[in-house]
Coordinates of C-alpha atoms in Angstrom, one line a residue:
Chain D
M1 CA 2.3 -17.5 -24.9
T2 CA 3.1 -14.6 -27.1
A3 CA 5.3 -11.6 -26.4
A4 CA 2.1 -9.5 -25.8
D5 CA 1.2 -11.8 -23.0
H6 CA 4.4 -11.3 -21.2
L7 CA 3.7 -7.5 -21.2
I8 CA 1.3 -8.2 -18.3
V9 CA 4.0 -9.2 -15.9
L10 CA 6.4 -6.4 -17.0
P11 CA 4.9 -3.7 -14.8
V12 CA 6.0 -5.8 -11.8
V13 CA 9.2 -7.2 -13.1
L14 CA 10.6 -3.9 -14.5
P15 CA 10.4 -1.8 -11.3
L16 CA 11.6 -4.8 -9.2
A17 CA 14.7 -5.3 -11.4
T18 CA 15.4 -1.5 -11.6
G19 CA 15.0 -1.1 -7.8
A20 CA 17.3 -3.9 -7.1
L21 CA 19.8 -2.5 -9.6
I22 CA 19.7 0.9 -8.1
V23 CA 20.3 -0.5 -4.6
L24 CA 23.6 -1.8 -5.9
V25 CA 24.8 1.6 -7.2
D26 CA 26.9 3.7 -5.0
E27 CA 24.8 6.1 -2.9
R28 CA 26.5 9.3 -4.2
R29 CA 26.2 8.6 -7.9
Y30 CA 23.0 10.5 -8.2
A31 CA 23.1 11.1 -12.0
L32 CA 23.5 7.4 -12.8
K33 CA 20.7 6.3 -10.4
A34 CA 18.4 9.0 -11.8
A35 CA 19.2 7.8 -15.4
I36 CA 18.5 4.2 -14.5
S37 CA 15.3 5.2 -12.7
L38 CA 14.1 7.5 -15.5
S39 CA 14.7 5.0 -18.3
S40 CA 12.8 2.3 -16.4
L41 CA 9.9 4.7 -15.8
I42 CA 9.8 5.5 -19.5
G43 CA 9.8 1.8 -20.3
L44 CA 7.0 1.3 -17.7
L45 CA 5.0 4.1 -19.4
A46 CA 5.4 2.4 -22.8
V47 CA 4.4 -1.0 -21.3
A48 CA 1.4 0.6 -19.6
G49 CA 0.4 2.4 -22.7
Q50 CA 0.6 -0.8 -24.7
L51 CA -1.5 -2.6 -22.1
L52 CA -4.1 0.2 -22.3
V53 CA -4.3 -0.2 -26.1
L54 CA -4.6 -4.0 -25.7
G55 CA -7.0 -3.6 -22.8
E56 CA -10.1 -4.0 -24.9
T57 CA -9.9 -7.7 -24.2
T58 CA -9.1 -9.0 -20.7
R59 CA -5.8 -10.9 -20.7
V60 CA -4.5 -13.4 -18.3
Y61 CA -0.9 -14.2 -17.4
A62 CA -0.5 -17.5 -15.4
L63 CA 2.7 -17.3 -13.4
G64 CA 4.7 -20.5 -13.9
D65 CA 1.9 -21.6 -16.3
W66 CA -0.1 -23.1 -13.5
P67 CA -3.8 -23.0 -14.5
A68 CA -6.1 -20.4 -12.9
P69 CA -7.7 -21.7 -9.7
F70 CA -4.5 -23.3 -8.5
G71 CA -1.7 -21.0 -9.6
I72 CA -1.5 -17.2 -9.2
V73 CA -2.7 -15.2 -12.2
F74 CA -2.2 -11.6 -13.3
V75 CA -5.2 -10.1 -15.1
A76 CA -4.9 -7.1 -17.3
D77 CA -8.3 -5.6 -18.0
Q78 CA -9.3 -2.0 -18.8
L79 CA -9.3 -0.8 -15.2
S80 CA -6.0 -2.3 -14.2
A81 CA -4.3 -1.1 -17.4
A82 CA -5.5 2.5 -16.8
M83 CA -4.4 2.4 -13.1
V84 CA -1.0 1.0 -14.1
L85 CA -0.6 3.9 -16.5
L86 CA -1.6 6.4 -13.9
A87 CA 0.9 5.0 -11.4
A88 CA 3.6 5.2 -14.0
V89 CA 2.8 8.8 -14.7
L90 CA 2.9 9.7 -11.0
G91 CA 6.2 7.8 -10.6
L92 CA 7.7 9.7 -13.5
A93 CA 6.5 13.1 -12.0
A94 CA 7.8 12.3 -8.6
T95 CA 11.2 11.1 -9.9
L96 CA 11.6 14.2 -12.1
F97 CA 10.7 16.5 -9.2
S98 CA 13.2 14.8 -6.9
L99 CA 16.1 15.4 -9.3
A100 CA 16.4 19.0 -8.2
R101 CA 16.8 18.5 -4.4
W102 CA 15.0 15.6 -2.9
Q103 CA 17.0 12.7 -4.2
R104 CA 19.9 14.1 -2.1
A105 CA 17.8 14.5 1.1
G106 CA 18.3 10.9 2.2
P107 CA 19.2 7.4 1.1
R108 CA 17.6 5.3 -1.7
F109 CA 14.9 7.5 -2.9
H110 CA 14.8 6.1 -6.4
A111 CA 14.8 2.5 -5.2
L112 CA 11.9 3.2 -2.9
V113 CA 9.9 4.8 -5.7
Q114 CA 10.6 1.7 -7.9
F115 CA 9.5 -0.7 -5.2
L116 CA 6.4 1.3 -4.5
L117 CA 5.5 1.2 -8.2
M118 CA 6.1 -2.6 -8.2
G119 CA 3.7 -3.0 -5.3
L120 CA 1.1 -0.8 -6.8
D121 CA 1.2 -2.4 -10.3
G122 CA 1.1 -5.9 -8.7
A123 CA -1.9 -4.9 -6.6
F124 CA -3.7 -3.6 -9.6
L125 CA -2.9 -6.6 -11.8
T126 CA -3.2 -9.6 -9.5
G127 CA -6.1 -12.0 -9.7
D128 CA -5.4 -13.7 -6.4
L129 CA -6.6 -12.5 -3.0
F130 CA -3.5 -13.5 -1.0
N131 CA -1.2 -12.2 -3.7
L132 CA -3.1 -8.9 -3.3
F133 CA -2.1 -9.0 0.4
V134 CA 1.5 -9.6 -0.5
F135 CA 1.6 -6.7 -3.0
F136 CA -0.2 -4.5 -0.5
E137 CA 2.5 -5.2 2.1
L138 CA 5.3 -4.6 -0.5
L139 CA 3.9 -1.2 -1.4
L140 CA 3.3 -0.4 2.2
A141 CA 6.9 -1.2 3.2
A142 CA 8.1 1.1 0.4
S143 CA 5.6 3.7 1.5
Y144 CA 6.9 3.6 5.1
G145 CA 10.4 4.4 3.7
L146 CA 9.0 7.2 1.6
A147 CA 6.9 8.7 4.4
L148 CA 10.0 8.8 6.5
Y149 CA 12.1 10.1 3.7
G150 CA 14.0 13.3 4.5
G151 CA 13.8 12.7 8.3
G152 CA 12.8 15.2 10.9
T153 CA 10.6 15.1 14.0
A154 CA 7.3 15.7 12.2
R155 CA 7.9 13.0 9.6
V156 CA 9.0 10.4 12.2
R157 CA 6.0 11.2 14.4
S158 CA 3.4 11.0 11.7
S159 CA 5.1 7.9 10.1
L160 CA 4.8 6.2 13.5
H161 CA 1.1 6.6 13.4
Y162 CA 1.0 5.7 9.7
I163 CA 2.9 2.5 10.2
V164 CA 1.0 1.3 13.3
I165 CA -2.4 2.0 11.6
N166 CA -1.4 0.2 8.4
L167 CA 0.0 -2.8 10.3
T168 CA -3.3 -3.1 12.1
A169 CA -5.1 -2.8 8.8
S170 CA -2.9 -5.6 7.4
L171 CA -4.0 -7.8 10.3
F172 CA -7.6 -7.2 9.3
F173 CA -6.7 -8.0 5.7
L174 CA -5.4 -11.4 6.8
I175 CA -8.4 -12.2 9.0
G176 CA -10.7 -11.4 6.0
V177 CA -8.7 -13.4 3.6
S178 CA -8.5 -16.4 5.8
L179 CA -12.2 -16.3 6.7
I180 CA -13.0 -16.3 3.0
Y181 CA -10.6 -19.1 2.3
G182 CA -11.9 -21.1 5.2
V183 CA -15.4 -21.1 3.8
T184 CA -14.8 -21.2 0.1
G185 CA -11.5 -23.1 -0.2
T186 CA -10.1 -20.8 -2.9
L187 CA -8.2 -17.6 -3.2
N188 CA -8.5 -16.9 -6.9
M189 CA -10.8 -13.9 -7.3
A190 CA -12.6 -15.3 -10.4
D191 CA -13.1 -18.7 -8.7
L192 CA -14.4 -16.9 -5.6
A193 CA -16.9 -15.0 -7.7
L194 CA -18.3 -18.4 -8.9
R195 CA -18.2 -20.1 -5.5
I196 CA -19.6 -17.4 -3.2
P197 CA -23.2 -17.4 -4.7
A198 CA -23.2 -21.2 -4.5
I199 CA -22.2 -21.6 -0.8
D200 CA -24.4 -23.0 1.8
P201 CA -26.7 -20.4 3.4
S202 CA -25.5 -21.3 6.9
D203 CA -21.9 -20.4 5.9
R204 CA -22.9 -17.3 4.0
S205 CA -22.7 -15.0 7.0
L206 CA -19.1 -16.1 7.6
V207 CA -18.1 -15.1 4.0
E208 CA -19.9 -11.8 4.4
A209 CA -18.1 -11.2 7.7
G210 CA -14.8 -12.0 6.0
A211 CA -15.5 -9.6 3.2
A212 CA -16.5 -6.9 5.6
V213 CA -13.3 -7.4 7.6
L214 CA -11.4 -7.3 4.3
A215 CA -13.1 -4.1 3.3
I216 CA -11.9 -2.4 6.6
A217 CA -8.3 -2.9 5.3
F218 CA -9.1 -1.3 2.0
L219 CA -11.2 1.5 3.5
V220 CA -8.3 2.4 5.9
K221 CA -6.2 2.9 2.8
A222 CA -8.9 4.9 1.1
G223 CA -9.3 7.0 4.2
M224 CA -13.0 6.6 4.8
W225 CA -14.4 8.3 7.9
P226 CA -13.8 7.2 10.7
L227 CA -10.7 5.3 9.4
G228 CA -8.9 8.2 7.7
F229 CA -7.8 10.6 10.5
W230 CA -4.2 9.6 9.9
L231 CA -4.2 10.6 6.3
P232 CA -3.9 14.5 6.3
S233 CA -1.1 14.7 8.8
T234 CA 0.9 11.9 7.3
Y235 CA 0.6 13.3 3.7
A236 CA 1.3 16.8 4.9
A237 CA 4.4 15.7 6.7
A238 CA 5.7 13.5 3.8
S239 CA 8.2 15.0 1.4
P240 CA 6.4 16.4 -1.7
P241 CA 7.4 13.8 -4.2
A242 CA 6.4 11.0 -1.8
A243 CA 3.1 12.8 -1.1
A244 CA 2.4 13.1 -4.8
L245 CA 2.9 9.3 -5.2
F246 CA 0.8 8.6 -2.1
S247 CA -2.1 10.3 -3.8
I248 CA -2.7 7.1 -5.8
L249 CA -2.4 4.9 -2.7
S250 CA -5.8 6.0 -1.4
K251 CA -7.2 5.4 -4.8
L252 CA -5.9 1.8 -4.7
G253 CA -8.1 1.2 -1.7
V254 CA -11.1 2.5 -3.6
V255 CA -10.3 0.4 -6.7
A256 CA -9.9 -2.7 -4.6
V257 CA -13.2 -2.2 -3.0
L258 CA -14.9 -1.6 -6.3
R259 CA -13.4 -4.6 -8.0
L260 CA -13.9 -7.1 -5.2
W261 CA -17.3 -6.0 -4.1
L262 CA -18.7 -6.2 -7.6
L263 CA -16.9 -9.5 -8.3
F264 CA -17.9 -11.3 -5.1
F265 CA -21.4 -10.0 -4.4
N266 CA -22.3 -8.3 -7.7
G267 CA -22.9 -5.1 -5.9
A268 CA -25.6 -6.5 -3.6
E269 CA -25.7 -7.4 0.1
G270 CA -26.3 -3.9 1.5
G271 CA -22.6 -3.0 1.0
G272 CA -23.7 -0.3 -1.4
E273 CA -25.6 1.7 1.1
F274 CA -22.8 1.4 3.6
L275 CA -20.3 2.6 1.0
A276 CA -22.6 5.4 -0.2
W277 CA -23.3 6.9 3.3
G278 CA -19.8 6.2 4.5
G279 CA -18.4 8.0 1.5
M280 CA -20.8 11.0 2.1
V281 CA -19.8 11.3 5.8
T282 CA -16.1 11.2 4.6
L283 CA -16.9 13.9 2.1
G284 CA -18.6 16.0 4.8
F285 CA -15.7 15.6 7.2
A286 CA -13.3 16.5 4.3
I287 CA -15.3 19.7 3.6
A288 CA -14.9 20.8 7.2
G289 CA -11.2 19.9 7.0
V290 CA -10.6 21.7 3.8
L291 CA -12.2 24.9 5.2
S292 CA -10.3 24.7 8.5
A293 CA -6.9 23.6 7.1
Q294 CA -4.2 26.1 8.1
D295 CA -1.4 25.0 5.9
L296 CA -1.3 23.9 2.3
G297 CA -0.2 20.3 3.0
R298 CA -3.2 19.6 5.2
L299 CA -5.4 21.3 2.6
A300 CA -4.2 18.9 0.0
G301 CA -4.6 16.0 2.4
Y302 CA -8.3 16.9 3.0
S303 CA -8.8 17.4 -0.7
L304 CA -7.6 13.8 -1.2
L305 CA -10.1 12.7 1.5
A306 CA -12.8 14.6 -0.3
S307 CA -12.0 12.8 -3.6
S308 CA -12.0 9.4 -1.7
G309 CA -15.4 10.2 -0.2
T310 CA -16.9 11.2 -3.5
L311 CA -15.6 8.1 -5.2
L312 CA -16.8 5.7 -2.4
A313 CA -20.2 7.3 -2.4
A314 CA -20.5 7.3 -6.2
I315 CA -19.5 3.6 -6.3
G316 CA -21.9 2.7 -3.5
I317 CA -24.9 4.3 -5.3
G318 CA -24.2 1.6 -7.7
S319 CA -25.0 2.2 -11.4
A320 CA -22.4 1.3 -13.9
A321 CA -22.7 4.8 -15.4
A322 CA -21.9 6.4 -12.0
A323 CA -18.9 4.1 -11.6
G324 CA -17.6 5.0 -15.0
A325 CA -17.9 8.7 -14.2
A326 CA -16.3 8.0 -10.8
L327 CA -13.3 6.3 -12.5
Y328 CA -12.8 9.4 -14.7
Y329 CA -13.0 11.6 -11.5
L330 CA -10.4 9.3 -9.9
V331 CA -7.9 9.8 -12.7
A332 CA -8.5 13.6 -12.9
S333 CA -8.4 14.2 -9.1
T334 CA -5.3 12.0 -8.6
L335 CA -3.4 14.0 -11.3
G336 CA -4.6 17.3 -9.9
I337 CA -3.8 16.5 -6.2
A338 CA -0.4 15.1 -7.1
A339 CA 0.4 18.3 -9.0
F340 CA -0.8 20.3 -6.0
F341 CA 1.4 18.3 -3.6
L342 CA 4.4 19.1 -5.8
L343 CA 3.4 22.7 -6.2
I344 CA 3.1 23.3 -2.4
E345 CA 6.8 23.0 -1.9
L346 CA 7.6 25.4 -4.6
V347 CA 5.0 27.9 -3.5
Q348 CA 6.1 27.6 0.2
R349 CA 9.6 28.8 -0.7
A350 CA 7.9 32.2 -1.3
R351 CA 6.7 32.3 2.3
V352 CA 8.3 33.1 5.6
P353 CA 8.0 29.9 7.7
G354 CA 4.9 30.0 9.8
A355 CA 3.3 32.7 7.7
D356 CA 0.3 30.5 6.9
M357 CA -0.6 30.1 10.5
L358 CA -0.1 33.8 11.1
A359 CA -2.2 34.7 8.0
V360 CA -5.2 32.7 9.1
T361 CA -4.9 33.9 12.7
A362 CA -4.6 37.5 11.6
E363 CA -7.7 37.0 9.4
A364 CA -9.7 35.6 12.3
F365 CA -8.8 38.5 14.6
G366 CA -9.2 41.1 12.0
L367 CA -5.5 42.1 12.0
D368 CA -5.0 42.4 8.3
G369 CA -2.3 44.9 8.7
D370 CA -3.3 46.8 5.7
D371 CA -3.2 50.2 7.4
E372 CA 0.0 51.2 5.7
P373 CA -0.6 51.9 2.1
E374 CA 1.8 50.1 -0.3
E375 CA 4.1 52.6 -2.0
E376 CA 4.8 50.7 -5.1
V377 CA 1.5 50.4 -6.9
G378 CA 2.4 48.5 -10.0
V379 CA 4.9 45.9 -8.9
A380 CA 5.5 43.5 -11.8
I381 CA 4.9 39.9 -10.7
P382 CA 8.2 38.1 -11.5
A383 CA 7.8 35.4 -14.1
T384 CA 8.3 32.6 -11.5
M385 CA 5.5 33.9 -9.4
A386 CA 3.3 34.2 -12.5
L387 CA 4.0 30.6 -13.5
L388 CA 3.4 29.3 -10.0
G389 CA 0.2 31.3 -9.7
L390 CA -1.1 29.9 -13.0
S391 CA -0.3 26.3 -11.9
F392 CA -1.9 27.0 -8.5
A393 CA -5.0 28.3 -10.2
A394 CA -5.1 25.2 -12.5
C395 CA -4.8 22.9 -9.5
A396 CA -7.6 24.7 -7.8
L397 CA -9.8 24.4 -10.9
V398 CA -9.1 20.6 -11.1
I399 CA -9.7 20.0 -7.4
A400 CA -12.7 22.3 -7.1
G401 CA -14.2 21.0 -10.3
L402 CA -14.5 24.1 -12.4
P403 CA -14.4 24.4 -16.2
P404 CA -12.3 24.0 -18.3
L405 CA -10.3 21.4 -16.5
P406 CA -11.3 17.7 -16.1
G407 CA -12.5 18.1 -12.5
F408 CA -15.6 19.8 -14.0
V409 CA -16.2 17.2 -16.7
A410 CA -15.8 14.5 -14.1
K411 CA -18.3 16.0 -11.6
F412 CA -20.7 16.8 -14.5
A413 CA -20.6 13.2 -15.7
L414 CA -21.1 12.0 -12.1
L415 CA -24.0 14.3 -11.4
S416 CA -25.7 13.4 -14.7
A417 CA -25.2 9.7 -13.9
L418 CA -26.8 10.3 -10.5
L419 CA -29.8 12.1 -12.0
T420 CA -30.5 9.5 -14.7
P421 CA -32.5 6.8 -12.7
D422 CA -36.1 7.5 -11.9
P423 CA -36.9 8.0 -9.1
I424 CA -33.7 9.5 -7.7
G425 CA -33.0 8.2 -4.2
A426 CA -32.3 10.2 -1.1
A427 CA -28.6 9.1 -1.2
A428 CA -28.2 10.4 -4.7
W429 CA -29.7 13.8 -3.8
T430 CA -27.5 14.1 -0.7
L431 CA -24.4 13.2 -2.7
L432 CA -25.4 15.7 -5.3
A433 CA -25.6 18.4 -2.7
L434 CA -22.4 17.4 -1.0
V435 CA -20.4 17.2 -4.3
I436 CA -21.5 20.8 -5.1
V437 CA -20.8 22.0 -1.6
S438 CA -17.4 20.3 -1.6
G439 CA -16.5 22.1 -4.9
L440 CA -17.4 25.4 -3.3
A441 CA -15.5 24.7 -0.1
S442 CA -12.4 23.7 -2.1
L443 CA -12.7 26.9 -4.1
I444 CA -13.0 29.0 -1.0
A445 CA -10.0 27.3 0.7
M446 CA -7.8 27.4 -2.4
G447 CA -8.8 30.9 -3.2
R448 CA -8.0 32.1 0.3
A449 CA -4.6 30.3 0.3
G450 CA -3.9 31.7 -3.2
V451 CA -4.7 35.2 -2.3
R452 CA -2.5 35.1 0.7
I453 CA 0.4 33.6 -1.2
F454 CA 0.3 35.5 -4.4
W455 CA -1.3 38.8 -3.6
G456 CA -0.5 39.2 0.1
G457 CA 2.6 41.3 0.2
E458 CA 4.1 40.6 3.6
G459 CA 7.4 38.9 3.9
R460 CA 7.4 37.5 0.4
I461 CA 10.6 36.2 -1.2
V462 CA 10.7 35.4 -4.9
P463 CA 11.3 31.7 -4.8
R464 CA 14.1 30.1 -6.8
V465 CA 12.4 27.4 -8.8
R466 CA 14.3 25.2 -11.2
V467 CA 12.9 24.1 -14.5
I468 CA 13.2 20.5 -13.5
E469 CA 10.9 21.1 -10.6
M470 CA 8.4 22.9 -12.7
T471 CA 8.4 20.3 -15.4
P472 CA 6.5 17.5 -13.5
V473 CA 3.9 20.0 -12.3
A474 CA 3.4 21.2 -15.9
L475 CA 3.4 17.6 -17.1
L476 CA 0.6 16.6 -14.7
L477 CA -1.4 19.7 -15.5
A478 CA -0.9 19.2 -19.2
L479 CA -2.3 15.7 -18.8
C480 CA -5.3 17.2 -17.0
L481 CA -5.8 19.4 -20.0
A482 CA -5.4 16.4 -22.3
L483 CA -8.1 14.6 -20.3
T484 CA -10.4 17.5 -20.9
V485 CA -9.7 17.6 -24.6
G486 CA -9.9 13.9 -24.9
A487 CA -12.8 13.6 -22.4
G488 CA -15.0 11.7 -24.9
P489 CA -12.7 8.8 -25.6
A490 CA -11.4 8.8 -22.0
I491 CA -14.9 8.6 -20.4
R492 CA -16.0 6.0 -23.0
Y493 CA -13.0 3.8 -22.1
L494 CA -13.6 4.1 -18.4
Q495 CA -17.4 3.5 -18.8
E496 CA -16.5 0.3 -20.6
A497 CA -14.2 -0.6 -17.7
A498 CA -17.0 0.1 -15.2
Q499 CA -19.5 -2.0 -17.3
A500 CA -17.0 -4.9 -17.3
L501 CA -16.7 -4.6 -13.5
H502 CA -20.5 -4.6 -13.2
A503 CA -20.9 -7.6 -15.4
P504 CA -17.9 -9.7 -14.6
H505 CA -18.7 -12.8 -16.7
G506 CA -16.0 -11.9 -19.2
Y507 CA -13.4 -11.6 -16.5
I508 CA -14.4 -14.8 -14.8
D509 CA -14.5 -16.8 -18.1
T510 CA -11.2 -15.5 -19.3
V511 CA -9.4 -16.2 -16.0
L512 CA -10.7 -19.7 -15.6
G513 CA -10.3 -20.4 -19.3
R514 CA -13.9 -21.5 -19.8
Chain T
M1 CA -8.9 -28.9 20.9
E2 CA -11.1 -26.4 19.2
V3 CA -11.9 -24.7 22.5
I4 CA -8.2 -24.4 23.5
V5 CA -7.3 -23.0 20.1
S6 CA -10.1 -20.5 20.1
L7 CA -9.3 -19.4 23.7
G8 CA -5.7 -19.0 22.8
I9 CA -6.5 -16.9 19.8
G10 CA -8.9 -14.9 21.9
V11 CA -6.4 -14.2 24.7
F12 CA -3.7 -13.2 22.2
A13 CA -6.1 -10.9 20.3
G14 CA -7.6 -9.4 23.5
A15 CA -4.2 -8.7 25.0
G16 CA -2.9 -7.3 21.6
V17 CA -5.8 -4.9 21.2
W18 CA -5.5 -3.7 24.8
L19 CA -1.8 -3.0 24.4
L20 CA -2.3 -1.5 21.0
L21 CA -4.5 1.2 22.6
R22 CA -1.9 2.1 25.3
P23 CA 0.0 5.4 25.0
R24 CA 3.6 4.0 25.1
T25 CA 5.3 3.0 21.9
F26 CA 6.7 -0.1 23.5
Q27 CA 3.3 -1.3 24.6
V28 CA 2.0 -0.6 21.0
I29 CA 4.7 -2.7 19.4
I30 CA 4.2 -5.6 21.8
G31 CA 0.4 -5.3 21.2
L32 CA 1.0 -5.5 17.4
S33 CA 3.1 -8.6 17.9
L34 CA 0.5 -10.3 20.0
A35 CA -2.3 -9.4 17.6
S36 CA -0.2 -10.7 14.7
Y37 CA 0.3 -14.0 16.6
A38 CA -3.5 -14.2 17.0
V39 CA -4.0 -13.6 13.3
N40 CA -1.3 -16.1 12.4
L41 CA -2.9 -18.8 14.5
F42 CA -6.3 -17.9 13.1
I43 CA -5.0 -18.4 9.5
F44 CA -3.3 -21.6 10.5
F45 CA -6.5 -23.1 11.9
M46 CA -8.6 -22.0 9.0
G47 CA -7.3 -25.2 7.4
W48 CA -9.2 -27.1 10.1
V49 CA -8.1 -28.3 13.5
R50 CA -6.8 -31.9 12.9
E51 CA -4.1 -33.7 14.7
G52 CA -1.3 -35.8 13.4
R53 CA -1.8 -35.2 9.7
A54 CA 1.0 -34.0 7.4
P55 CA 0.4 -31.4 4.7
F56 CA 2.2 -33.5 2.0
V57 CA 1.7 -36.7 0.2
T58 CA 3.9 -39.6 1.3
P59 CA 5.4 -41.6 -1.7
G60 CA 3.8 -44.9 -2.1
A61 CA 0.9 -44.3 0.3
P62 CA -2.6 -44.1 -1.2
V63 CA -3.7 -40.6 -2.0
D64 CA -6.7 -39.9 0.1
L65 CA -7.6 -36.2 0.9
A66 CA -9.0 -37.1 4.3
R67 CA -5.5 -38.2 5.5
F68 CA -3.8 -34.9 4.8
A69 CA -3.9 -31.4 6.3
D70 CA -4.6 -28.5 3.9
P71 CA -1.1 -27.2 3.0
L72 CA -2.3 -23.8 1.7
P73 CA -3.0 -22.1 5.1
Q74 CA 0.5 -23.3 6.2
A75 CA 2.0 -21.6 3.2
L76 CA -0.1 -18.4 3.8
V77 CA 0.8 -18.3 7.5
L78 CA 4.5 -18.6 6.6
T79 CA 4.2 -15.6 4.3
A80 CA 2.3 -13.6 6.9
I81 CA 4.8 -14.4 9.6
V82 CA 7.7 -13.2 7.4
I83 CA 5.9 -10.0 6.4
S84 CA 4.8 -9.1 9.9
F85 CA 8.3 -9.9 11.2
A86 CA 9.9 -7.5 8.7
T87 CA 7.4 -4.7 9.3
T88 CA 7.7 -5.0 13.0
A89 CA 11.5 -4.7 12.8
L90 CA 11.0 -1.5 10.7
L91 CA 8.5 -0.2 13.2
L92 CA 11.1 -0.8 16.0
V93 CA 13.6 1.4 14.2
V94 CA 11.0 4.2 13.7
L95 CA 10.0 3.9 17.4
L96 CA 13.7 4.3 18.4
A97 CA 14.0 7.3 16.1
A98 CA 10.9 8.9 17.5
R99 CA 12.2 8.3 21.0
G100 CA 15.5 10.0 20.1
L101 CA 13.9 12.9 18.3
T102 CA 11.1 13.7 20.6
G103 CA 12.6 12.7 23.9
T104 CA 9.5 10.7 25.0
D105 CA 8.1 7.3 24.3
H106 CA 4.5 8.6 24.1
V107 CA 2.9 7.7 20.7
D108 CA 2.0 11.3 20.0
G109 CA 5.6 12.5 20.6
R110 CA 4.7 14.5 23.6
E111 CA 3.4 13.7 27.1
G112 CA -0.4 13.8 27.5
E113 CA -2.1 14.6 30.8
E114 CA -2.7 11.3 32.6

């Protein structure tokens, strides 16, 4: 084994060691803990970047050097490298954001972030079904801590629902894994991909049932309708850095479904139609939610559901080109929504508490209160407000999918992939309409919120925003811009990743060393 | 043996699901525990229902796969038990915090009309 091979296990080992180290540091030494956490995150970014460069070929890391079907393996291919990098970027943004206030709001913020990253990276990299369960539980345990982080009635109440739902989903996960193991006798994903087509037809329905039960666990995470009602309220109640990190958790569900479904059944078995229509119903539900959301947190939560729905539907429709475009959309929307979650807190400092509710109610009853003319005509927008407004507009552009930001490129690529096959199916037409309508709905909702916040005069306070809080938002939005500028190479990379998922021979052969 | 095992798992799972859908947090946590017992038993018996067979090789004895139980489900069930134990403990703390903050043990944090 060369040094490059050991890189594969570093995204798990590094956050684990860092998290354990931070737990030992005295609770009040914030600067030291932040320094440890940030240096680990920068290391993680470097490792993930290196994995991305090396990602052209699939690499396998056998833990303890046990050969593949018997031992647990980590597999770094293009998709997992990209997802590990995305997780590291979000971890860095959340940690930077927390430096201003949130790291003091409760115990062990940095350690929880590190453990969450460990679970995420492990779940993206692992090549073993039961190991996937373990990493899911690890990241869920850290996410329970982060969902509760900061305390308060609203967080405890929504976390209670979050924990109960995810524990139940974990039970489904276990049932699915044990059914699949009971029939095939293996838990290695590559080995399963070889054995599932060869099993006895009488046992086939058992494997399919197991896979369906397993998918429930992933779809709860992804927030597919009707399994996703918990998502908006939990994410809206969570502290902003935690919510920003959580925006990748729902994408983990999508990625797990994509990988396992293509690996086990090669995209067949009617799962595609289920995913496509389920994703579209989710998207429809999210459109209604986005339009009716009365505060920004729920608006962001429903935007996240909309992106999950789009992804599931695009994956379910099934061509490799659509999956590649969907992966690009996944990266862009995760960055945009994470930036939006961070921005919400900054923007809300400019509002009197409860003003969102009042504004929407006032609108509904026609009580705009604009009878009194403003005396000052040309009030200069303070620089903070201008900066926040620009960032808000950028988030809206990414989420709604308007040029010049990558939301547009992603939706365009997706629509052109949907329109390529001939004849175009009913599902593709419906998805096309829904994607366009969801963009319009996001634009209306974000526009309404933005007008109320930045142009509505009543009860506005100029917020005190520190540079360190604005940096992560700017970082995420700059990455979005970079994704637009580098759209060609980025889409090409993710298309290759999607093609590798659709034709998994390379993956299977590398893992099993054939 | 199979019938007893399946009935046991079924009773645990049924009781667990029923309690999980009840409005009191204590009922929910007991329901989750019962459901996780059902799942643990389910995993355990995925390695086939066989009596009197050890999951390890005795030194000196001839190695014949038919004489041994499958050790992997036993390892899996151990992991699953530990994880569900830990998360249930965490849930218990959240449950107590919710009881303290909202003043009710209803899962929604406020009394519904019943």
